[in-house]
């Protein structure tokens, strides 16, 4: 398998990506944590005062939503240019090109893990506490990784041919943000649409994060299987598209 | 390089017996050159609305090229600009996929199409050595073992913690060459990168290449400098507009090249 053979390169590319990301700003990692916290504060103010949202622990509820959303948002937006941005590694030397996408997604994955790590003390401070259900967290996070990696493969390979994809994807992600239960509870979704609404794997993923972190309960096996199947399907489709488009990467970049 | 994943490693025993390091058979590669470059979804949609079918010209960069390079041989590829030398090198390196024909590589290959591929200006020289080493197929331990030698060869030991963006282009290339040379490949592909750095460093590189050659490695060299080709290569391939024109002993091929140039003025 290519990712075993090239694990050394994947590791080193991931680490350099993280180093560049956190070294270039003085506050480094603090920034990537301040961003979701500030967003949470603004949204908390708007939704709890203006819209009078009633939800226990609304601040934590939103923060979990925002932090989980950040992985797909940051992961896809940085990996979309992972091929074009490292063009010399495509045109001047042979390495499996998936290495470039995988290492970018892995770096976003690690950033996301760190953000969840900072969430842990907040869970205690804001009164939700921790429970053994947190042990289920890694499984959810790995399945989520599959989804993000699969989408990234599609985006990165299409971006070589269509350079306005970043703008299109930005808009789609903004729509996605409001089509997922991040800043509002699931109960506000009109029941007649709920069936379609639940088809969004992000909805299910965010709900599972809340189950294990906030509500201290096991997510339903059905939810988990649904996201797992979606994740694997997206990865297979992504690999197929990537493999087909990869052949002319070096000519198109 | 570990190229086994590409399925390009020669499995045929006869090549092993004949001692061929590189076998190229009937290689064809064409490029599509669109009349109008459409690089966005928007442009493609507009193009569809106008009804103009995707129109492009086909450039035949390589047409039925065949040759083989023996183990331990230094092989030159020469020809005028745009004759397909670089395309050939890129196909051998695995960067471009051929349309037709076969490429067989027996052994570990290191393409030097450009030095310092993948260098990160924001990282220190030390980090970049490890990064570049990994790109060229070395493990962390390999690089660790050879790190001092790399630093000694590039004469950059005292700058190892400096960020690469503060390096001069000469230092940059020295660091790259010193690292790349440590990969210990069986076959190296060189695209006129020998002219790097100042004179004394060039001399050092030349010596290193000579050392590699003497160690029985296979070298495929693409060059414009006929002097370099004459002094280094055992055999040569002459190309013109994607086709093989001559193949044989360096002196004969060079004579053919001179005749060709005289004819075309």
Short mmCIF file of C-alpha atoms in Angstrom, two decimals:
data_model
loop_
_atom_site.label_atom_id
_atom_site.label_comp_id
_atom_site.label_asym_id
_atom_site.label_seq_id
_atom_site.Cartn_x
_atom_site.Cartn_y
_atom_site.Cartn_z
CA UNK A 1 0.00 0.00 0.00
CA UNK A 2 1.29 3.42 -0.93
CA UNK A 3 0.60 5.03 2.44
CA UNK A 4 2.62 2.40 4.25
CA UNK A 5 5.47 2.63 1.79
CA UNK A 6 5.52 6.40 1.99
CA UNK A 7 4.66 6.76 5.68
CA UNK A 8 7.91 8.53 6.40
CA UNK A 9 7.21 11.18 3.79
CA UNK A 10 3.58 11.54 4.92
CA UNK A 11 4.76 12.03 8.50
CA UNK A 12 7.36 14.60 7.60
CA UNK A 13 5.03 16.53 5.26
CA UNK A 14 2.33 16.60 7.93
CA UNK A 15 4.74 17.87 10.57
CA UNK A 16 6.18 20.54 8.28
CA UNK A 17 2.67 21.63 7.41
CA UNK A 18 1.85 22.03 11.10
CA UNK A 19 5.15 23.77 11.77
CA UNK A 20 4.54 26.30 9.01
CA UNK A 21 0.96 26.81 10.16
CA UNK A 22 1.80 27.45 13.80
CA UNK A 23 5.21 29.05 13.45
CA UNK A 24 4.25 31.83 11.13
CA UNK A 25 2.12 33.60 13.70
CA UNK A 26 3.37 34.74 17.08
CA UNK A 27 0.51 33.23 19.03
CA UNK A 28 0.69 30.07 16.95
CA UNK A 29 -1.80 27.54 18.14
CA UNK A 30 -3.58 30.03 20.39
CA UNK A 31 -5.00 31.68 17.30
CA UNK A 32 -6.57 28.54 16.03
CA UNK A 33 -8.31 28.18 19.39
CA UNK A 34 -9.29 31.84 19.74
CA UNK A 35 -11.07 31.74 16.43
CA UNK A 36 -13.76 29.18 17.40
CA UNK A 37 -14.10 30.69 20.88
CA UNK A 38 -14.77 34.18 19.52
CA UNK A 39 -17.15 32.81 16.91
CA UNK A 40 -18.94 30.93 19.68
CA UNK A 41 -19.23 34.10 21.80
CA UNK A 42 -20.71 36.12 18.94
CA UNK A 43 -23.12 33.39 17.93
CA UNK A 44 -24.02 32.73 21.56
CA UNK A 45 -24.92 36.36 22.04
CA UNK A 46 -26.95 36.51 18.81
CA UNK A 47 -28.80 33.28 19.30
CA UNK A 48 -29.49 33.37 23.02
CA UNK A 49 -30.47 37.06 23.18
CA UNK A 50 -31.90 37.85 19.77
CA UNK A 51 -33.47 34.54 18.88
CA UNK A 52 -34.05 33.44 22.46
CA UNK A 53 -32.79 29.97 21.86
CA UNK A 54 -33.61 27.65 24.70
CA UNK A 55 -31.16 24.82 25.02
CA UNK A 56 -29.33 23.57 28.05
CA UNK A 57 -25.68 24.44 27.99
CA UNK A 58 -26.16 26.35 24.77
CA UNK A 59 -22.57 27.67 24.82
CA UNK A 60 -21.07 24.17 24.93
CA UNK A 61 -23.66 22.92 22.49
CA UNK A 62 -22.51 25.49 19.94
CA UNK A 63 -18.82 25.14 20.73
CA UNK A 64 -18.87 21.40 20.02
CA UNK A 65 -20.70 22.12 16.78
CA UNK A 66 -18.23 24.80 15.74
CA UNK A 67 -15.12 22.80 16.61
CA UNK A 68 -16.34 19.73 14.79
CA UNK A 69 -17.30 21.82 11.78
CA UNK A 70 -13.86 23.41 11.71
CA UNK A 71 -12.22 20.11 10.75
CA UNK A 72 -14.17 19.75 7.52
CA UNK A 73 -13.97 23.49 6.80
CA UNK A 74 -10.22 23.83 7.38
CA UNK A 75 -9.37 20.38 6.10
CA UNK A 76 -11.08 20.77 2.74
CA UNK A 77 -10.10 24.39 2.21
CA UNK A 78 -6.41 23.65 2.76
CA UNK A 79 -6.34 20.37 0.87
CA UNK A 80 -8.15 21.78 -2.16
CA UNK A 81 -4.86 23.40 -3.20
CA UNK A 82 -2.63 20.62 -1.90
CA UNK A 83 -1.80 19.46 -5.44
CA UNK A 84 -1.63 22.81 -7.20
CA UNK A 85 0.16 24.46 -4.30
CA UNK A 86 2.92 21.86 -4.31
CA UNK A 87 3.24 21.76 -8.08
CA UNK A 88 6.97 21.05 -8.06
CA UNK A 89 6.34 17.79 -6.20
CA UNK A 90 4.01 16.81 -9.03
CA UNK A 91 5.96 17.95 -12.08
CA UNK A 92 9.55 17.42 -11.03
CA UNK A 93 9.56 14.16 -9.15
CA UNK A 94 7.48 11.06 -8.73
CA UNK A 95 5.70 10.48 -5.45
CA UNK A 96 2.16 9.11 -5.16
CA UNK A 97 0.16 12.32 -5.39
CA UNK A 98 -2.30 11.14 -2.77
CA UNK A 99 0.52 11.65 -0.26
CA UNK A 100 0.10 15.40 -0.69
CA UNK A 101 -3.64 15.31 -0.02
CA UNK A 102 -3.34 12.86 2.85
CA UNK A 103 -0.67 14.84 4.68
CA UNK A 104 -2.68 18.06 4.39
CA UNK A 105 -5.81 16.39 5.76
CA UNK A 106 -3.76 14.76 8.52
CA UNK A 107 -2.42 18.13 9.58
CA UNK A 108 -5.97 19.49 9.80
CA UNK A 109 -6.94 16.33 11.69
CA UNK A 110 -4.26 16.96 14.30
CA UNK A 111 -5.24 20.62 14.63
CA UNK A 112 -8.80 19.49 15.18
CA UNK A 113 -7.69 17.03 17.87
CA UNK A 114 -5.86 19.83 19.66
CA UNK A 115 -8.98 21.98 19.56
CA UNK A 116 -11.04 19.19 21.08
CA UNK A 117 -8.34 18.83 23.72
CA UNK A 118 -8.81 22.46 24.71
CA UNK A 119 -12.54 21.82 24.82
CA UNK A 120 -12.09 19.25 27.61
CA UNK A 121 -11.40 21.75 30.45
CA UNK A 122 -14.22 23.94 29.14
CA UNK A 123 -16.58 21.00 29.45
CA UNK A 124 -15.71 20.82 33.15
CA UNK A 125 -15.75 24.58 33.78
CA UNK A 126 -19.09 25.12 32.08
CA UNK A 127 -20.65 22.29 34.03
CA UNK A 128 -21.04 19.44 31.59
CA UNK A 129 -18.26 17.33 33.06
CA UNK A 130 -16.52 14.38 31.50
CA UNK A 131 -17.78 10.82 31.30
CA UNK A 132 -16.47 7.44 30.14
CA UNK A 133 -18.41 7.94 26.91
CA UNK A 134 -15.52 10.12 25.82
CA UNK A 135 -13.77 6.84 24.98
CA UNK A 136 -16.02 6.62 21.93
CA UNK A 137 -14.66 9.91 20.65
CA UNK A 138 -11.71 8.42 18.68
CA UNK A 139 -14.03 6.21 16.63
CA UNK A 140 -16.23 9.13 15.63
CA UNK A 141 -13.19 11.23 14.82
CA UNK A 142 -11.68 8.55 12.58
CA UNK A 143 -14.89 8.06 10.63
CA UNK A 144 -15.11 11.81 10.25
CA UNK A 145 -11.55 11.74 8.93
CA UNK A 146 -12.64 9.32 6.19
CA UNK A 147 -15.33 11.73 5.07
CA UNK A 148 -13.00 14.72 4.98
CA UNK A 149 -10.24 12.79 3.22
CA UNK A 150 -12.62 11.47 0.56
CA UNK A 151 -14.01 14.93 -0.19
CA UNK A 152 -10.48 16.35 -0.24
CA UNK A 153 -9.36 13.84 -2.87
CA UNK A 154 -12.20 14.94 -5.14
CA UNK A 155 -11.62 18.64 -4.55
CA UNK A 156 -7.84 18.56 -4.91
CA UNK A 157 -7.97 16.70 -8.22
CA UNK A 158 -10.77 18.81 -9.68
CA UNK A 159 -9.02 22.01 -8.64
CA UNK A 160 -6.16 21.21 -11.03
CA UNK A 161 -8.59 21.58 -13.91
CA UNK A 162 -11.06 24.13 -12.52
CA UNK A 163 -9.41 26.99 -10.69
CA UNK A 164 -12.56 28.72 -9.52
CA UNK A 165 -13.48 25.69 -7.45
CA UNK A 166 -12.22 27.39 -4.28
CA UNK A 167 -14.82 30.13 -4.60
CA UNK A 168 -17.58 27.64 -5.35
CA UNK A 169 -16.53 25.46 -2.43
CA UNK A 170 -16.42 28.46 -0.05
CA UNK A 171 -20.06 29.18 -0.82
CA UNK A 172 -21.04 25.53 -0.49
CA UNK A 173 -19.32 25.34 2.89
CA UNK A 174 -21.18 28.42 4.10
CA UNK A 175 -24.46 26.85 3.05
CA UNK A 176 -23.37 23.62 4.73
CA UNK A 177 -22.65 25.48 7.97
CA UNK A 178 -26.27 26.54 8.24
CA UNK A 179 -27.64 23.27 6.94
CA UNK A 180 -26.00 21.46 9.85
CA UNK A 181 -27.19 21.76 13.44
CA UNK A 182 -24.30 23.90 14.64
CA UNK A 183 -25.92 27.08 15.90
CA UNK A 184 -29.45 25.76 16.39
CA UNK A 185 -30.82 22.53 17.89
CA UNK A 186 -32.22 19.77 15.75
CA UNK A 187 -35.65 20.38 17.27
CA UNK A 188 -36.01 23.64 15.32
CA UNK A 189 -35.95 21.79 12.00
CA UNK A 190 -39.51 21.42 10.65
CA UNK A 191 -40.49 17.75 11.08
CA UNK A 192 -41.51 17.32 7.44
CA UNK A 193 -37.94 18.12 6.32
CA UNK A 194 -36.21 16.16 9.05
CA UNK A 195 -35.98 13.04 6.89
CA UNK A 196 -33.88 14.83 4.26
CA UNK A 197 -32.05 16.87 6.84
CA UNK A 198 -30.71 13.73 8.50
CA UNK A 199 -29.14 12.60 5.21
CA UNK A 200 -26.40 15.15 5.76
CA UNK A 201 -23.56 13.11 7.28
CA UNK A 202 -22.32 16.25 9.06
CA UNK A 203 -25.59 16.46 10.99
CA UNK A 204 -25.18 12.92 12.22
CA UNK A 205 -21.49 13.41 13.00
CA UNK A 206 -22.06 16.56 15.04
CA UNK A 207 -24.90 14.87 16.91
CA UNK A 208 -22.59 11.98 17.79
CA UNK A 209 -19.94 14.36 19.13
CA UNK A 210 -22.59 15.94 21.33
CA UNK A 211 -23.80 12.53 22.48
CA UNK A 212 -20.41 11.51 23.82
CA UNK A 213 -19.17 14.91 25.02
CA UNK A 214 -22.26 16.71 26.24
CA UNK A 215 -25.16 14.32 26.81
CA UNK A 216 -23.03 11.44 28.11
CA UNK A 217 -24.73 8.74 26.10
CA UNK A 218 -23.84 6.20 23.43
CA UNK A 219 -24.66 7.38 19.91
CA UNK A 220 -27.08 5.08 18.16
CA UNK A 221 -25.42 2.25 16.28
CA UNK A 222 -27.45 3.24 13.26
CA UNK A 223 -25.93 6.74 13.24
CA UNK A 224 -22.45 5.34 13.50
CA UNK A 225 -22.98 2.83 10.72
CA UNK A 226 -24.50 5.52 8.53
CA UNK A 227 -21.48 7.81 8.84
CA UNK A 228 -19.04 4.92 8.53
CA UNK A 229 -20.66 3.74 5.29
CA UNK A 230 -20.83 7.29 3.95
CA UNK A 231 -17.19 7.86 4.86
CA UNK A 232 -15.96 4.71 3.17
CA UNK A 233 -18.14 5.36 0.10
CA UNK A 234 -16.82 8.92 -0.26
CA UNK A 235 -13.26 7.64 0.08
CA UNK A 236 -13.77 5.03 -2.63
CA UNK A 237 -15.41 7.53 -4.98
CA UNK A 238 -12.72 10.10 -4.17
CA UNK A 239 -9.90 7.65 -4.89
CA UNK A 240 -11.50 6.66 -8.19
CA UNK A 241 -11.90 10.25 -9.37
CA UNK A 242 -8.42 11.14 -8.16
CA UNK A 243 -6.87 8.15 -9.91
CA UNK A 244 -8.52 9.07 -13.18
CA UNK A 245 -7.65 12.77 -13.08
CA UNK A 246 -4.13 12.19 -11.75
CA UNK A 247 -2.79 11.00 -15.09
CA UNK A 248 -2.73 14.47 -16.55
CA UNK A 249 -1.84 16.44 -13.42
CA UNK A 250 1.71 17.18 -14.54
CA UNK A 251 0.47 18.53 -17.87
CA UNK A 252 -2.28 20.71 -16.47
CA UNK A 253 -0.60 22.39 -13.52
CA UNK B 1 13.30 6.08 -5.47
CA UNK B 2 10.79 3.45 -4.54
CA UNK B 3 8.92 3.20 -7.77
CA UNK B 4 7.62 -0.30 -7.36
CA UNK B 5 4.10 1.02 -6.80
CA UNK B 6 3.95 2.17 -10.39
CA UNK B 7 4.46 -1.29 -11.73
CA UNK B 8 7.34 0.05 -13.72
CA UNK B 9 9.98 -2.22 -12.25
CA UNK B 10 11.11 -4.62 -14.90
CA UNK B 11 9.98 -8.09 -14.14
CA UNK B 12 11.35 -9.55 -17.36
CA UNK B 13 14.36 -11.66 -16.60
CA UNK B 14 15.89 -11.11 -20.03
CA UNK B 15 16.54 -7.47 -19.19
CA UNK B 16 18.37 -8.52 -16.08
CA UNK B 17 20.49 -10.88 -18.12
CA UNK B 18 21.16 -8.30 -20.81
CA UNK B 19 22.03 -5.86 -18.03
CA UNK B 20 19.57 -3.22 -19.09
CA UNK B 21 18.83 -0.52 -16.55
CA UNK B 22 16.31 1.35 -18.67
CA UNK B 23 14.29 -0.07 -21.53
CA UNK B 24 12.05 2.21 -23.56
CA UNK B 25 9.94 0.62 -26.23
CA UNK B 26 7.74 2.41 -28.73
CA UNK B 27 7.09 5.33 -26.44
CA UNK B 28 4.50 7.88 -27.55
CA UNK B 29 3.32 10.94 -25.71
CA UNK B 30 1.12 13.73 -26.95
CA UNK B 31 -0.02 16.91 -25.30
CA UNK B 32 -3.32 18.63 -25.83
CA UNK B 33 -2.88 22.29 -26.45
CA UNK B 34 -6.28 23.93 -26.19
CA UNK B 35 -6.92 26.82 -28.54
CA UNK B 36 -8.56 28.58 -25.66
CA UNK B 37 -7.38 27.73 -22.17
CA UNK B 38 -10.40 27.09 -20.00
CA UNK B 39 -9.38 26.94 -16.42
CA UNK B 40 -12.59 27.53 -14.53
CA UNK B 41 -16.03 26.03 -14.18
CA UNK B 42 -17.41 29.38 -15.34
CA UNK B 43 -15.43 29.37 -18.59
CA UNK B 44 -16.43 25.78 -19.27
CA UNK B 45 -20.10 26.57 -18.74
CA UNK B 46 -19.90 29.59 -21.04
CA UNK B 47 -18.08 27.40 -23.58
CA UNK B 48 -20.91 24.87 -23.44
CA UNK B 49 -23.52 27.56 -23.93
CA UNK B 50 -21.73 28.89 -26.99
CA UNK B 51 -21.76 25.37 -28.33
CA UNK B 52 -18.12 25.40 -29.32
CA UNK B 53 -16.86 21.88 -28.78
CA UNK B 54 -13.68 21.63 -26.77
CA UNK B 55 -11.10 22.35 -29.45
CA UNK B 56 -7.46 21.66 -29.03
CA UNK B 57 -4.42 20.89 -31.07
CA UNK B 58 -2.42 17.78 -30.43
CA UNK B 59 1.30 18.13 -30.06
CA UNK B 60 3.19 14.90 -30.55
CA UNK B 61 6.01 15.30 -28.08
CA UNK B 62 7.34 11.76 -28.39
CA UNK B 63 6.75 9.52 -31.37
CA UNK B 64 7.70 5.90 -31.19
CA UNK B 65 10.93 6.33 -29.27
CA UNK B 66 12.82 3.15 -28.38
CA UNK B 67 16.20 2.62 -26.78
CA UNK B 68 17.81 0.88 -23.87
CA UNK B 69 20.47 1.88 -21.38
CA UNK B 70 22.76 -0.69 -19.85
CA UNK B 71 23.69 -0.86 -16.19
CA UNK B 72 26.71 1.29 -15.46
CA UNK B 73 26.40 3.24 -18.67
CA UNK B 74 26.34 7.00 -18.98
CA UNK B 75 23.82 7.83 -21.62
CA UNK B 76 23.24 11.24 -23.18
CA UNK B 77 20.12 12.63 -24.80
CA UNK B 78 20.67 15.58 -27.10
CA UNK B 79 18.68 17.58 -29.60
CA UNK B 80 17.45 21.06 -30.37
CA UNK B 81 14.93 22.87 -28.17
CA UNK B 82 11.50 21.32 -28.18
CA UNK B 83 12.66 17.97 -29.47
CA UNK B 84 11.10 16.07 -26.57
CA UNK B 85 14.14 15.53 -24.36
CA UNK B 86 12.52 16.88 -21.25
CA UNK B 87 9.27 15.06 -21.94
CA UNK B 88 11.23 11.84 -22.25
CA UNK B 89 12.96 12.50 -18.96
CA UNK B 90 9.64 13.21 -17.25
CA UNK B 91 8.14 9.99 -18.54
CA UNK B 92 11.16 8.09 -17.24
CA UNK B 93 10.84 9.83 -13.90
CA UNK B 94 7.20 8.73 -13.67
CA UNK B 95 5.84 12.27 -13.66
CA UNK B 96 4.08 11.97 -17.03
CA UNK B 97 2.11 8.94 -18.12
CA UNK B 98 2.91 7.69 -21.63
CA UNK B 99 0.08 7.36 -24.17
CA UNK B 100 1.55 4.22 -25.67
CA UNK B 101 4.68 2.17 -25.35
CA UNK B 102 6.57 0.70 -22.46
CA UNK B 103 9.07 1.98 -19.94
CA UNK B 104 10.98 -0.44 -17.81
CA UNK B 105 13.26 0.66 -15.02
CA UNK B 106 15.42 -1.93 -13.28
CA UNK B 107 16.67 -0.49 -10.02
CA UNK B 108 16.27 2.44 -7.73
CA UNK B 109 15.91 5.63 -9.72
CA UNK B 110 16.51 9.22 -8.63
CA UNK B 111 15.36 11.97 -10.95
CA UNK B 112 17.27 15.26 -10.72
CA UNK B 113 14.91 17.23 -12.92
CA UNK B 114 15.23 20.14 -10.58
CA UNK B 115 17.11 20.50 -7.35
CA UNK B 116 15.39 21.38 -4.11
CA UNK B 117 11.97 20.09 -5.10
CA UNK B 118 9.61 20.58 -2.20
CA UNK B 119 11.85 22.84 -0.14
CA UNK B 120 9.88 24.89 2.34
CA UNK B 121 11.23 28.43 2.68
CA UNK B 122 9.61 28.83 6.10
CA UNK B 123 11.47 25.90 7.62
CA UNK B 124 15.08 25.71 8.78
CA UNK B 125 17.80 24.19 6.63
CA UNK B 126 17.91 21.19 8.93
CA UNK B 127 14.18 20.50 8.62
CA UNK B 128 14.45 20.90 4.88
CA UNK B 129 17.22 18.32 4.63
CA UNK B 130 14.94 15.80 6.34
CA UNK B 131 11.98 16.84 4.18
CA UNK B 132 13.91 16.67 0.93
CA UNK B 133 15.50 13.40 1.98
CA UNK B 134 12.05 11.90 2.54
CA UNK B 135 10.88 13.15 -0.83
CA UNK B 136 13.90 11.53 -2.46
CA UNK B 137 13.09 8.29 -0.70
CA UNK B 138 15.33 8.28 2.35
CA UNK B 139 14.13 7.28 5.78
CA UNK B 140 14.60 9.47 8.83
CA UNK B 141 17.39 7.18 10.03
CA UNK B 142 19.15 7.35 6.66
CA UNK B 143 19.18 11.12 6.75
CA UNK B 144 20.30 11.14 10.38
CA UNK B 145 23.25 8.94 9.51
CA UNK B 146 24.26 11.08 6.55
CA UNK B 147 23.37 14.46 7.98
CA UNK B 148 26.92 15.44 8.89
CA UNK B 149 28.16 14.44 5.48
CA UNK B 150 25.44 16.50 3.80
CA UNK B 151 26.35 19.52 5.88
CA UNK B 152 30.04 19.03 5.21
CA UNK B 153 29.54 18.67 1.49
CA UNK B 154 27.30 21.72 1.21
CA UNK B 155 29.56 23.72 3.59
CA UNK B 156 26.46 25.06 5.33
CA UNK B 157 26.87 23.63 8.83
CA UNK B 158 26.77 27.00 10.56
CA UNK B 159 23.52 27.95 8.83
CA UNK B 160 21.64 24.78 9.73
CA UNK B 161 19.10 26.56 11.93
CA UNK B 162 18.51 29.44 9.56
CA UNK B 163 15.24 29.57 7.69
CA UNK B 164 15.61 28.65 4.07
CA UNK B 165 14.05 31.86 2.81
CA UNK B 166 17.13 33.71 4.03
CA UNK B 167 19.38 31.52 1.93
CA UNK B 168 20.97 32.76 -1.26
CA UNK B 169 20.12 30.79 -4.38
CA UNK B 170 23.63 29.36 -4.41
CA UNK B 171 23.30 28.07 -0.83
CA UNK B 172 19.88 26.69 -1.69
CA UNK B 173 21.17 24.64 -4.57
CA UNK B 174 24.21 23.45 -2.64
CA UNK B 175 22.02 22.14 0.14
CA UNK B 176 19.74 20.44 -2.38
CA UNK B 177 22.55 18.81 -4.32
CA UNK B 178 24.28 17.61 -1.17
CA UNK B 179 21.08 15.95 0.05
CA UNK B 180 20.02 14.52 -3.28
CA UNK B 181 23.38 12.91 -3.85
CA UNK B 182 22.99 10.93 -0.63
CA UNK B 183 20.05 8.91 -1.90
CA UNK B 184 22.41 6.31 -3.31
CA UNK B 185 20.34 5.38 -6.35
CA UNK B 186 21.20 2.86 -9.06
CA UNK B 187 20.04 5.12 -11.85
CA UNK B 188 20.05 8.89 -11.93
CA UNK B 189 18.30 11.12 -14.42
CA UNK B 190 19.93 14.51 -14.84
CA UNK B 191 18.47 17.51 -16.61
CA UNK B 192 21.29 20.01 -16.91
CA UNK B 193 21.51 20.68 -13.22
CA UNK B 194 25.23 20.33 -13.16
CA UNK B 195 25.72 24.03 -13.68
CA UNK B 196 24.95 25.04 -10.11
CA UNK B 197 26.67 27.22 -7.56
CA UNK B 198 30.02 28.90 -7.93
CA UNK B 199 32.99 27.50 -9.75
CA UNK B 200 34.52 25.59 -6.87
CA UNK B 201 31.20 23.98 -6.02
CA UNK B 202 30.64 23.08 -9.65
CA UNK B 203 33.96 21.36 -9.64
CA UNK B 204 32.95 19.46 -6.51
CA UNK B 205 29.69 18.40 -8.15
CA UNK B 206 31.50 17.30 -11.26
CA UNK B 207 33.83 15.19 -9.14
CA UNK B 208 30.88 13.68 -7.31
CA UNK B 209 29.17 12.78 -10.58
CA UNK B 210 32.41 11.25 -11.82
CA UNK B 211 32.63 9.28 -8.57
CA UNK B 212 29.09 8.00 -9.03
CA UNK B 213 29.89 7.06 -12.59
CA UNK B 214 32.99 5.16 -11.52
CA UNK B 215 30.95 3.36 -8.87
CA UNK B 216 29.10 1.72 -11.73
CA UNK B 217 25.84 3.64 -11.53
CA UNK B 218 23.70 4.34 -14.54
CA UNK B 219 23.34 7.97 -15.56
CA UNK B 220 20.95 9.38 -18.12
CA UNK B 221 21.92 12.93 -18.96
CA UNK B 222 19.95 15.49 -20.92
CA UNK B 223 22.14 18.37 -21.95
CA UNK B 224 22.72 21.21 -24.36
CA UNK B 225 26.37 21.34 -23.55
CA UNK B 226 28.01 19.11 -26.14
CA UNK B 227 31.28 19.38 -24.20
CA UNK B 228 29.71 17.80 -21.13
CA UNK B 229 28.11 15.09 -23.22
CA UNK B 230 31.37 14.31 -25.00
CA UNK B 231 33.36 14.05 -21.79
CA UNK B 232 30.80 12.00 -19.84
CA UNK B 233 28.64 9.87 -22.11
CA UNK B 234 29.38 6.45 -23.55
CA UNK B 235 26.41 6.48 -25.90
CA UNK B 236 23.92 9.07 -27.05
CA UNK B 237 20.45 9.48 -28.41
CA UNK B 238 19.73 12.32 -30.81
CA UNK B 239 16.15 13.52 -31.08
CA UNK B 240 14.31 15.91 -33.33
CA UNK B 241 10.62 16.87 -33.07
CA UNK B 242 9.81 13.93 -30.87
CA UNK B 243 11.49 11.33 -33.04
CA UNK B 244 14.63 9.33 -32.66
CA UNK B 245 17.17 10.50 -35.25
CA UNK B 246 20.33 8.72 -34.23
CA UNK B 247 21.45 6.35 -31.52
CA UNK B 248 24.96 5.08 -30.96
CA UNK B 249 28.49 6.02 -29.93
CA UNK B 250 28.76 9.57 -28.67
CA UNK B 251 31.17 10.77 -31.37
CA UNK B 252 29.01 9.47 -34.22
CA UNK B 253 25.85 10.96 -32.79
CA UNK B 254 27.52 14.30 -32.15
CA UNK B 255 28.75 14.37 -35.74
CA UNK B 256 25.22 13.65 -36.90
CA UNK B 257 23.92 16.46 -34.68
CA UNK B 258 26.41 18.91 -36.19
CA UNK B 259 25.36 17.91 -39.70
CA UNK B 260 21.73 18.33 -38.78
CA UNK B 261 22.34 21.79 -37.40
CA UNK B 262 24.26 22.85 -40.51
CA UNK B 263 21.43 21.70 -42.75
CA UNK B 264 18.82 23.62 -40.86
CA UNK B 265 21.14 26.63 -40.87
#
